[in-house]
Coordinates of C-alpha atoms in Angstrom, one line a residue:
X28 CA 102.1 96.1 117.0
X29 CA 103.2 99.6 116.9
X30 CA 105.4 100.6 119.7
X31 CA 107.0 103.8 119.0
X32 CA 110.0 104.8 121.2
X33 CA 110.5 108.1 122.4
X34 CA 112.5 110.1 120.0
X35 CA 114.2 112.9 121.4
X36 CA 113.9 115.1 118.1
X37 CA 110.4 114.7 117.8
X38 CA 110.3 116.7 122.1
X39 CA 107.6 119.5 120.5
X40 CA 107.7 122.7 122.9
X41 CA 105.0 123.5 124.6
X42 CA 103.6 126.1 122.3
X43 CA 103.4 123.7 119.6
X44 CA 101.0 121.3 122.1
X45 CA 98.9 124.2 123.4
X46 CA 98.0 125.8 120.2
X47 CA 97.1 122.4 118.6
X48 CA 93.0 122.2 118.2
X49 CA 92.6 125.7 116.8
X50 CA 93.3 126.9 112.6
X51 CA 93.2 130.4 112.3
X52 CA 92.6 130.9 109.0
X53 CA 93.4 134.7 109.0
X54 CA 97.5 133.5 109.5
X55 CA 97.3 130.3 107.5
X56 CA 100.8 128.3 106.8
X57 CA 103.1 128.7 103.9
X58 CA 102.0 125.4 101.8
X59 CA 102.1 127.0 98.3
X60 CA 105.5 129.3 98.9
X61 CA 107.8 126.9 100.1
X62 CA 111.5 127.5 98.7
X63 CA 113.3 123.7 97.4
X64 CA 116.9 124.3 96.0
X65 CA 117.6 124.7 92.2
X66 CA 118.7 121.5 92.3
X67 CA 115.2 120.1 93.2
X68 CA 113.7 119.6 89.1
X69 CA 111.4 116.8 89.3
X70 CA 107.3 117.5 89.9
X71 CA 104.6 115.4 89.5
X72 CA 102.0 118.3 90.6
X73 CA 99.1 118.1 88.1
X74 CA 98.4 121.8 86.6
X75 CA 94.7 121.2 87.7
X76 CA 95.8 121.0 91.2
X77 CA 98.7 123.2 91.7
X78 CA 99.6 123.8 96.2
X79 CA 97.7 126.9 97.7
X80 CA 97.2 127.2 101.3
X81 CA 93.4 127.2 101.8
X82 CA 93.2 123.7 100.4
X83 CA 96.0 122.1 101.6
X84 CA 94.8 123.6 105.0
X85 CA 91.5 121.4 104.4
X86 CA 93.8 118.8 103.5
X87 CA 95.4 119.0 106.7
X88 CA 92.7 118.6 108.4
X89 CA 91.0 115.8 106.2
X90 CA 94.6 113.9 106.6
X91 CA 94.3 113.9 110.9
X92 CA 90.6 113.5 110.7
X93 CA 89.5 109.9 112.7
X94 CA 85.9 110.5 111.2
X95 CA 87.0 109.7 107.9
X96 CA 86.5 106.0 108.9
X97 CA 83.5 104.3 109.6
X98 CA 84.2 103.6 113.2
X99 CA 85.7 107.1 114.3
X100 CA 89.4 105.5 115.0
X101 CA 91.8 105.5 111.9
X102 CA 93.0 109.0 109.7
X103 CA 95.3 109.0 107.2
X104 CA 97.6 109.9 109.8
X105 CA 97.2 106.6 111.8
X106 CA 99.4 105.0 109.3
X107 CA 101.6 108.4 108.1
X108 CA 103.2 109.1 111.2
X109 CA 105.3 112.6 111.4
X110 CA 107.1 111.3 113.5
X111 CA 108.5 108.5 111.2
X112 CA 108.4 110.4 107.9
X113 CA 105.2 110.6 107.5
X114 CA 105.2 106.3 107.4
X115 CA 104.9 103.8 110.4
X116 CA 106.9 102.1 112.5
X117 CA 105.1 98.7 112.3
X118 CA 104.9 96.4 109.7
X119 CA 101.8 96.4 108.8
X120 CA 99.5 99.1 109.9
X121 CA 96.8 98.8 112.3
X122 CA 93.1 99.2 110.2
X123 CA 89.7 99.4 110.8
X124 CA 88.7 97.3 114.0
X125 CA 92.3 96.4 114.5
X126 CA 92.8 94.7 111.0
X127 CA 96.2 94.7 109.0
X128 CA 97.1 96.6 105.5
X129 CA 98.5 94.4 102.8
X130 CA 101.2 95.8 102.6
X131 CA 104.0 98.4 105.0
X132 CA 102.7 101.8 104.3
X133 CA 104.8 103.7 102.8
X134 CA 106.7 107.0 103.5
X135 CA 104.8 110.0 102.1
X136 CA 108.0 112.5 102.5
X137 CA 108.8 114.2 99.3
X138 CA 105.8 112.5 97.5
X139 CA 106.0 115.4 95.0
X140 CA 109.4 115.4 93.9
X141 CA 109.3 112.1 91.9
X142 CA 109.2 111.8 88.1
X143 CA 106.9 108.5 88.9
X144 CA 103.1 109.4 89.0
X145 CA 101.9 106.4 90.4
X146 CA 101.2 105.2 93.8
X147 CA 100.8 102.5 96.1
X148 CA 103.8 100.1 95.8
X149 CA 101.6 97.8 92.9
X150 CA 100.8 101.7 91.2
X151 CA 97.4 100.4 91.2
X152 CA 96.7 104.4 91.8
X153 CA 97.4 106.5 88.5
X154 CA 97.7 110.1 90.5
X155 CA 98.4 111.1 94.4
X156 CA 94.8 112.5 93.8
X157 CA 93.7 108.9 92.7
X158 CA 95.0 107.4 95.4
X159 CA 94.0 109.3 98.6
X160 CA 90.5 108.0 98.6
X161 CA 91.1 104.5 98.3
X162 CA 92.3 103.7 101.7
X163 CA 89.3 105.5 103.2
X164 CA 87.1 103.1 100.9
X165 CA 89.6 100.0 102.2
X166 CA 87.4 97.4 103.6
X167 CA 90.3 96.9 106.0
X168 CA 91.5 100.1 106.3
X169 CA 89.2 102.8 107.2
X170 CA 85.8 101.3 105.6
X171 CA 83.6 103.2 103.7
X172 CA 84.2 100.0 101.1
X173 CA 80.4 99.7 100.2
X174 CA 80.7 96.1 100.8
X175 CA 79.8 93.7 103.3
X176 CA 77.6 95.6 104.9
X177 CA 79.5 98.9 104.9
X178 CA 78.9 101.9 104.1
X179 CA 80.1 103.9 101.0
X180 CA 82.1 106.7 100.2
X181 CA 78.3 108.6 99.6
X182 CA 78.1 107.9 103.1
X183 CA 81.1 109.8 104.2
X184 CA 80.3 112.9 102.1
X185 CA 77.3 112.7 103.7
X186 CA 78.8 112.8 107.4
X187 CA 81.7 115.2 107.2
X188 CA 78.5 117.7 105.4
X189 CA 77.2 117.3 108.8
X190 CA 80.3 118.8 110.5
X191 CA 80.0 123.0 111.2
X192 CA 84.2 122.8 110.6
X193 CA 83.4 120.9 107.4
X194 CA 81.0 123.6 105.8
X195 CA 83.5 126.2 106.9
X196 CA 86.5 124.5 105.2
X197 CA 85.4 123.6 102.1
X198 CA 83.3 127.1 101.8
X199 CA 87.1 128.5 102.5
X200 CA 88.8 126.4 100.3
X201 CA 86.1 125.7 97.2
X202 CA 83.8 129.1 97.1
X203 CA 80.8 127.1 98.4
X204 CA 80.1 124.5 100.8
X205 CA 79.9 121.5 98.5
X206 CA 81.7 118.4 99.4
X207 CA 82.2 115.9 96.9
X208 CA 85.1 112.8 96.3
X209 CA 87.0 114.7 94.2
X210 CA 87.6 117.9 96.4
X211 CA 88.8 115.6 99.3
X212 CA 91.2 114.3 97.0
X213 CA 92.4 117.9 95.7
X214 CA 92.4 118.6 99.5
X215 CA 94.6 115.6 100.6
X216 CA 96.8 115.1 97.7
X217 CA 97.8 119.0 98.1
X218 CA 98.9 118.8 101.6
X219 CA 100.5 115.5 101.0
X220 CA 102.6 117.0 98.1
X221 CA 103.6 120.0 100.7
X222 CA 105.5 117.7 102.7
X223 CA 108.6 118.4 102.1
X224 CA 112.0 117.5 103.4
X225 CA 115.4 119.4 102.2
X226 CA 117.3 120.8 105.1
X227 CA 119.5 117.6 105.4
X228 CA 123.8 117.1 105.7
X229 CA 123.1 116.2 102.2
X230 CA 121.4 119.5 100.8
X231 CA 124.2 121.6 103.4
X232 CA 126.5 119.7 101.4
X233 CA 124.9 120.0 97.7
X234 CA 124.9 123.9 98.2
X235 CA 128.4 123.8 98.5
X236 CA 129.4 122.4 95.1
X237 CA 128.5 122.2 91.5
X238 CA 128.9 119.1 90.8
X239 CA 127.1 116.3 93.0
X240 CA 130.3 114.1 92.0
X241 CA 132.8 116.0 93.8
X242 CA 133.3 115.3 97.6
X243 CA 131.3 117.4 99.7
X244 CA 133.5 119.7 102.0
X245 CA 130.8 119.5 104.8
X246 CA 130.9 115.1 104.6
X247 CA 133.5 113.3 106.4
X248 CA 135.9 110.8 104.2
X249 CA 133.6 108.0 105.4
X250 CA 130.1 109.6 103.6
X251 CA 132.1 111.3 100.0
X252 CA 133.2 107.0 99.8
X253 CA 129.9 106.2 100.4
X254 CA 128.4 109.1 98.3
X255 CA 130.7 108.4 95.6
X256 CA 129.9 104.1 96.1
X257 CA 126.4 105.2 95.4
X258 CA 126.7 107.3 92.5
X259 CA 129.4 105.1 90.4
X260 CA 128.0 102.0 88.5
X261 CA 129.2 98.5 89.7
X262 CA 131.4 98.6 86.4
X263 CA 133.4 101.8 87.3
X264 CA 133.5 100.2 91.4
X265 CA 130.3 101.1 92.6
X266 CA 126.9 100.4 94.0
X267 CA 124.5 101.3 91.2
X268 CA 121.8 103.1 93.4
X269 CA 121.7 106.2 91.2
X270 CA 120.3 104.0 88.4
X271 CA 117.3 103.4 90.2
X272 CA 117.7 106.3 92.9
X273 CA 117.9 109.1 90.8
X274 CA 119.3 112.7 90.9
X275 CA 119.0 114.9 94.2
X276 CA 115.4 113.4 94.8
X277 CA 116.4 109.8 95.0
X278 CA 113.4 109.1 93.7
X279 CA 112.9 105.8 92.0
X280 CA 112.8 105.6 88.2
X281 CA 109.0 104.9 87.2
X282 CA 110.1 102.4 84.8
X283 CA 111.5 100.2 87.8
X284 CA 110.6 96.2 87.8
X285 CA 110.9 94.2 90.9
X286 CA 113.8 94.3 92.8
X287 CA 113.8 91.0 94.6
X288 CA 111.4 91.1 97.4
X289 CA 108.9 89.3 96.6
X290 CA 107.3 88.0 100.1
X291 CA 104.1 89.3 101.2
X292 CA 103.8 90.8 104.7
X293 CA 102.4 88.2 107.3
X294 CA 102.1 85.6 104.8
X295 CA 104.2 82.8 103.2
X296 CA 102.6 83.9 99.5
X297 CA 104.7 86.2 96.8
X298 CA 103.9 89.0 95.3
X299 CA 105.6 90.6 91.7
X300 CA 103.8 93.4 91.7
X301 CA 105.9 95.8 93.6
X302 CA 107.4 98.5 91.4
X303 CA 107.0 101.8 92.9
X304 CA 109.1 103.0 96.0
X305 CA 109.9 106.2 98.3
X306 CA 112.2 108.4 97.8
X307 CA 115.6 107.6 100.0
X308 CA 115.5 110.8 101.5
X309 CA 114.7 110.0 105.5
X310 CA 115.0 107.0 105.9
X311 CA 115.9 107.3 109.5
X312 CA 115.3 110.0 111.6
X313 CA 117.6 112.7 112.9
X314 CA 118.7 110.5 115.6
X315 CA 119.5 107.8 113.4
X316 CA 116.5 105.4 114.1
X317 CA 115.1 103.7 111.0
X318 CA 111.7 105.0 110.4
X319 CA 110.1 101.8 109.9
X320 CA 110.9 98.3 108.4
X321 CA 111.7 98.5 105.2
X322 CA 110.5 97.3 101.9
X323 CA 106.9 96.6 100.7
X324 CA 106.2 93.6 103.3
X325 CA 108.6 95.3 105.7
X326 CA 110.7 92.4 105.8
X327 CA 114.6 94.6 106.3
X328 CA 115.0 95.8 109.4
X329 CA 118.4 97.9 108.9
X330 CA 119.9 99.7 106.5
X331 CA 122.6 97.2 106.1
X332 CA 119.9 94.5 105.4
X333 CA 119.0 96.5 102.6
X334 CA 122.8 97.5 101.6
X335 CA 123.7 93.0 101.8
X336 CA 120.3 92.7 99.8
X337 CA 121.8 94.6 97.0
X338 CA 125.3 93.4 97.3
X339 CA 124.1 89.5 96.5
X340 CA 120.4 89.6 95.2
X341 CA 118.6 87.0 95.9
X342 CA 118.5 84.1 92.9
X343 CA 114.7 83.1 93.3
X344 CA 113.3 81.2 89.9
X345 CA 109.6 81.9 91.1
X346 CA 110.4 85.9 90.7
X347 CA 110.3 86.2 87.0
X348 CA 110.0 90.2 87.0
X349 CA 113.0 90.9 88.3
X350 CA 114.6 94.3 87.2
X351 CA 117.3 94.3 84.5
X352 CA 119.5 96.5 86.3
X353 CA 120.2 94.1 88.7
X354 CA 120.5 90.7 86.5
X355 CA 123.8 92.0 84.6
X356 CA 124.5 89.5 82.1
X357 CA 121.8 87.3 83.0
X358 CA 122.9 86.6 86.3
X359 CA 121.1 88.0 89.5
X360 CA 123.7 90.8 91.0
X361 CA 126.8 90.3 92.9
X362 CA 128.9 93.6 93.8
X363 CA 131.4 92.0 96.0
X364 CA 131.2 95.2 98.2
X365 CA 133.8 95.2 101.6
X366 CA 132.5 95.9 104.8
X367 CA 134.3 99.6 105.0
X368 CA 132.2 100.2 101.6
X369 CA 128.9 98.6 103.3
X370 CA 129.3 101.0 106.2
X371 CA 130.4 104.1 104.0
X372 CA 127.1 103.4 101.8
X373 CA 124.6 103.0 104.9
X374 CA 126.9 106.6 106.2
X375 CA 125.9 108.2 103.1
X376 CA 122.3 107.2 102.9
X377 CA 121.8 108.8 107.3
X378 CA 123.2 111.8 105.6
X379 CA 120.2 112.4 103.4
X380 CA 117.9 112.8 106.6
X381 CA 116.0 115.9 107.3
X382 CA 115.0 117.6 110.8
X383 CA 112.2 120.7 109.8
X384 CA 109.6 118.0 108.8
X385 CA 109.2 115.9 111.5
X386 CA 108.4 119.0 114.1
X387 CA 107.0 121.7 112.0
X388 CA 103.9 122.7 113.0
X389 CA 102.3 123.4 109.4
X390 CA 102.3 119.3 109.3
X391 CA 101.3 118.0 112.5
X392 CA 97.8 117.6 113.9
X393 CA 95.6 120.3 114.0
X394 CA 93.0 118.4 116.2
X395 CA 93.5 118.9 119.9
X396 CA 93.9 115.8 122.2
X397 CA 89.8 115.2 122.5
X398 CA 89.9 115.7 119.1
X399 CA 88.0 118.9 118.4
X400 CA 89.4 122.0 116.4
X401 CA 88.2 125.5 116.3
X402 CA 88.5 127.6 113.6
X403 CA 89.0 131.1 114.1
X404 CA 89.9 134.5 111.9
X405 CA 88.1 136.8 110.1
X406 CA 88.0 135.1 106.9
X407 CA 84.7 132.6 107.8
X408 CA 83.2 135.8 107.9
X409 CA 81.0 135.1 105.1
X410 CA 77.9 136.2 104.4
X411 CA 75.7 134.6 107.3
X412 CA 78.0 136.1 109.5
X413 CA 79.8 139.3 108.6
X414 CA 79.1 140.6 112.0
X415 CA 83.2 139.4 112.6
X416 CA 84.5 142.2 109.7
X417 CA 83.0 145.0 112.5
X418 CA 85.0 143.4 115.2
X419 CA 88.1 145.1 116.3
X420 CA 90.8 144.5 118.8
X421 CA 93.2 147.6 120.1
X422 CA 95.7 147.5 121.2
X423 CA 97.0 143.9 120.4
X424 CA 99.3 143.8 122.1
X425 CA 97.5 144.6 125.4
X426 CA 99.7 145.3 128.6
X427 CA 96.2 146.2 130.7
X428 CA 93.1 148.0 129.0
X429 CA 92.0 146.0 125.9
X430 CA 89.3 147.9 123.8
X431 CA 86.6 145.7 121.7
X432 CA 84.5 147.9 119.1
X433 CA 81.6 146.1 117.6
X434 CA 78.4 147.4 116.2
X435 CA 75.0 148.0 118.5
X436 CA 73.8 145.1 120.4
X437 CA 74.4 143.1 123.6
X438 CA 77.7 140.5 123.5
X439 CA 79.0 138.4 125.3
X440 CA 83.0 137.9 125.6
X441 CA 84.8 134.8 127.0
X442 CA 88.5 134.7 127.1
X443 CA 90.5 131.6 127.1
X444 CA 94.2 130.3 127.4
X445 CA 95.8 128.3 125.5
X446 CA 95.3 125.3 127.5
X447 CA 91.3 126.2 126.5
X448 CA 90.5 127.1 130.2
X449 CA 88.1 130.3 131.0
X450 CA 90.6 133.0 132.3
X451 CA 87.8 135.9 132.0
X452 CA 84.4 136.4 130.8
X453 CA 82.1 140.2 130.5
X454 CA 78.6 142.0 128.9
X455 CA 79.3 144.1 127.0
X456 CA 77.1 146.5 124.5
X457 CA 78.7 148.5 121.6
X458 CA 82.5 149.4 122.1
X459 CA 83.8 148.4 125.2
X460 CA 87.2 148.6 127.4
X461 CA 88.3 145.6 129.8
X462 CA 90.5 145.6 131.9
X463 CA 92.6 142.6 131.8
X464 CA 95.8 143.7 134.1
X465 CA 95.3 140.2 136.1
X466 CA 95.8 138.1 132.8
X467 CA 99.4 136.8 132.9
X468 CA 101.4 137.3 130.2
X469 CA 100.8 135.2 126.7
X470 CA 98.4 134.3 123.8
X471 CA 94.8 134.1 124.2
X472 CA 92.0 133.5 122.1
X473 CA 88.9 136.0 122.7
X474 CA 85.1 134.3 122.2
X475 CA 82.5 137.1 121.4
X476 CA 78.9 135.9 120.6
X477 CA 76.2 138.3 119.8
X478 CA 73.1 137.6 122.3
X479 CA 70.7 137.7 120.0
X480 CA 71.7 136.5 116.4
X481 CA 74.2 134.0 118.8
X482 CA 76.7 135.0 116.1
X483 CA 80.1 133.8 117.3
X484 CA 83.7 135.3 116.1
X485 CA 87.3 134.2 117.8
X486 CA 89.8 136.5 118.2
X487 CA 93.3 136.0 119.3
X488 CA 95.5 138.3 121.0
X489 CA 98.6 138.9 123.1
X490 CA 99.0 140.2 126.6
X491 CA 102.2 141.4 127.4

């Protein structure tokens, strides 16, 4: 089952909580901008779908949606948990009508930065794009399978068309309103790749040097061993991981084989099929907690389960794919590691975790906790209702006296709090002044709807 315990980096401040439920896509997040260090090379972002921030703000929203399932109960985000990397906690994820995945889902953190271009730990998916509709059309997963009885992914275009935020979204992000299987993977696949993770003791530490080889002045003598362990190949004293591992990624090399886990999750069966892997980056979280079992059937629990599956690799005759790199000579590997190298290795690889991604806001769930959203801003004024690009706000911020100037007619104006209760609510016709010296100090979002066309544009603004 998944039973998360509390994590005390993953407290979000109560701004973060009270704004959730509401995109205002005049001030939208910095998807397509985000700086990486020099060292960062690799990219597997298709020139066809390159980051910007309308669509990876659509993506966002696709990626927390429940109603992309056929029962209104699983996203995307059900089994890519910020919290844990973007990955779960359990072993197998919880599906559609409380059925299992296959397989442990996997860590989406840094999905980008990998020279492999395949996905799903079989790389049964040939593209990030390829693959971010196939669990929605999961029979297990999230349903719109188009077997047994259920519906298809025709269906689902068919339902989120249906949904006002829907039209408005893709209308934002596309030009029209269109919604099609492709744009929903453009969508997810761009604000999957803009998770990103490089503000670790690792990239403090890589900033500092020139070459990756040389000790790190920020590491204690405990991590440069393990650093230097991981780097080295067993035949100059090392582990080997940066055969596999690669570069300041640590992503894993796309021509990978099997690397001796061969069970299947929940099952006594085996599976060879498991090539493809996560980057190492975040493993655990900044308190140190692994951020789910490891492995495709989740089967290490620890770090040093994985570090002692390395040191002496299983010699199983039924796995006949087993990769080269760890069969030196013909015989499975044996590195004879001590246990001071063991826990200088399993140092090193804490060291690589991050702390921006699992609390920043640009990644977390835009739906608020009855899952609705609101989309506000200036830019949904489109052409059936431009009546917004007349609406102005002065002076913002407001101590008392907030003027409104809008064009001839009779309106209505509702302000709320953050918390979405009605704080204050007035006619008003033409250009108007309220007086809003009882409204405590903080951000509020103003509701003006034009009686007659019952236009509606959202405003925010700050008292002081």
């Amino acid at each position: 089952m998944n039973n998360k315990a509390p994590h005390t980096f993953a407290l979000i401040g109560l701004a973060f909580i009270l704004i959730s439920g509401t995109i205002d896509l005049d001030n939208l997040f910095n998807y397509a901008n985000q700086t990486k260090p020099i060292y960062i090379v690799k990219d597997n972002t298709p020139q066809n779908n390159v980051i910007n921030d309308k669509t990876a703000t659509l993506g966002r929203v696709l990626f927390y949606d429940k109603k992309l399932s056929a029962n209104n109960t699983i996203a995307c985000a059900s089994c890519h948990q910020q919290e844990n990397a973007f990955g779960d906690d359990a072993t197998q994820s919880i599906g559609l009508d409380g059925g299992l995945t296959g397989r442990h889902s996997m860590r989406l953190i840094n999905a980008r930065f990998s020279d492999e271009e395949k996905f799903f730990w079989d790389e049964r998916a040939v593209s990030l794009e390829n693959q971010t509709t196939q669990p929605i059309q999961d029979h297990t997963e999230m349903g719109f399978s188009g077997t047994n009885g259920q519906e298809d992914i025709n269906d689902l275009i068919v339902k989120l068309s249906e949904i006002d935020y829907y039209s408005e979204l893709f209308n934002f992000a596309f030009g029209d309103k269109t919604i099609t299987e492709e744009r929903i993977q453009l969508a997810l696949s761009q604000f999957i790749r803009s998770i990103q993770s490089f503000d670790s003791k690792y990239d403090i530490g890589r900033a500092m040097v020139t070459n990756p080889n040389t000790n790190f002045p920020n590491f204690t003598a405990q991590e440069n061993q393990g650093k230097r362990l991981f780097r080295d190949p067993p035949n100059l004293g090392g582990a080997g991981c940066l055969g596999c591992h690669r570069g300041d990624e640590f992503d894993i090399d796309p021509n990978s084989r099997n690397n001796g886990i061969i069970g299947v999750a929940g099952s006594t069966s085996i599976d060879l099929t498991n090539f493809k892997a996560p980057t190492l980056r975040d493993l655990v979280n900044p308190d140190g907690n692994l951020n789910g079992p490891l492995m495709h059937d989740g089967s290490l629990t620890t770090l040093m389960e994985v570090i002692n599956h390395y040191n002496e690799i299983p010699n199983n005759a039924a796995n006949t794919d087993l990769d080269n790199r760890l069969r030196p000579g013909g015989n499975t590997q044996r590195l004879n590691l001590t246990n001071t190298e063991k826990l200088a290795l399993e140092a090193f690889l804490k060291t690589l975790t991050g702390v921006d991604v699992y609390t920043n806001e640009k990644w977390s769930n835009p739906f608020d906790a009855n899952e609705n959203i609101s989309l506000i801003g200036n830019s949904l004024a489109t052409d059936d209702h431009k009546f917004g690009q007349t609406v102005t706000l002065f002076p913002n911020p407001v101590k008392e006296h907030l003027n409104i100037k809008v064009n001839t007619g009779d309106y209505l104006v509702t302000i709320f709090d953050l918390n979405g209760k009605k704080v204050f609510e007035q006619n008003i016709s033409e250009s108007d002044a309220m007086n809003l010296y009882r409204l405590r100090k903080g951000i509020y979002f103003l509701k003006l709807q034009n009686l007659d066309s019952k236009k509606i544009i959202t405003k925010k603004f700050i008292k002081q």
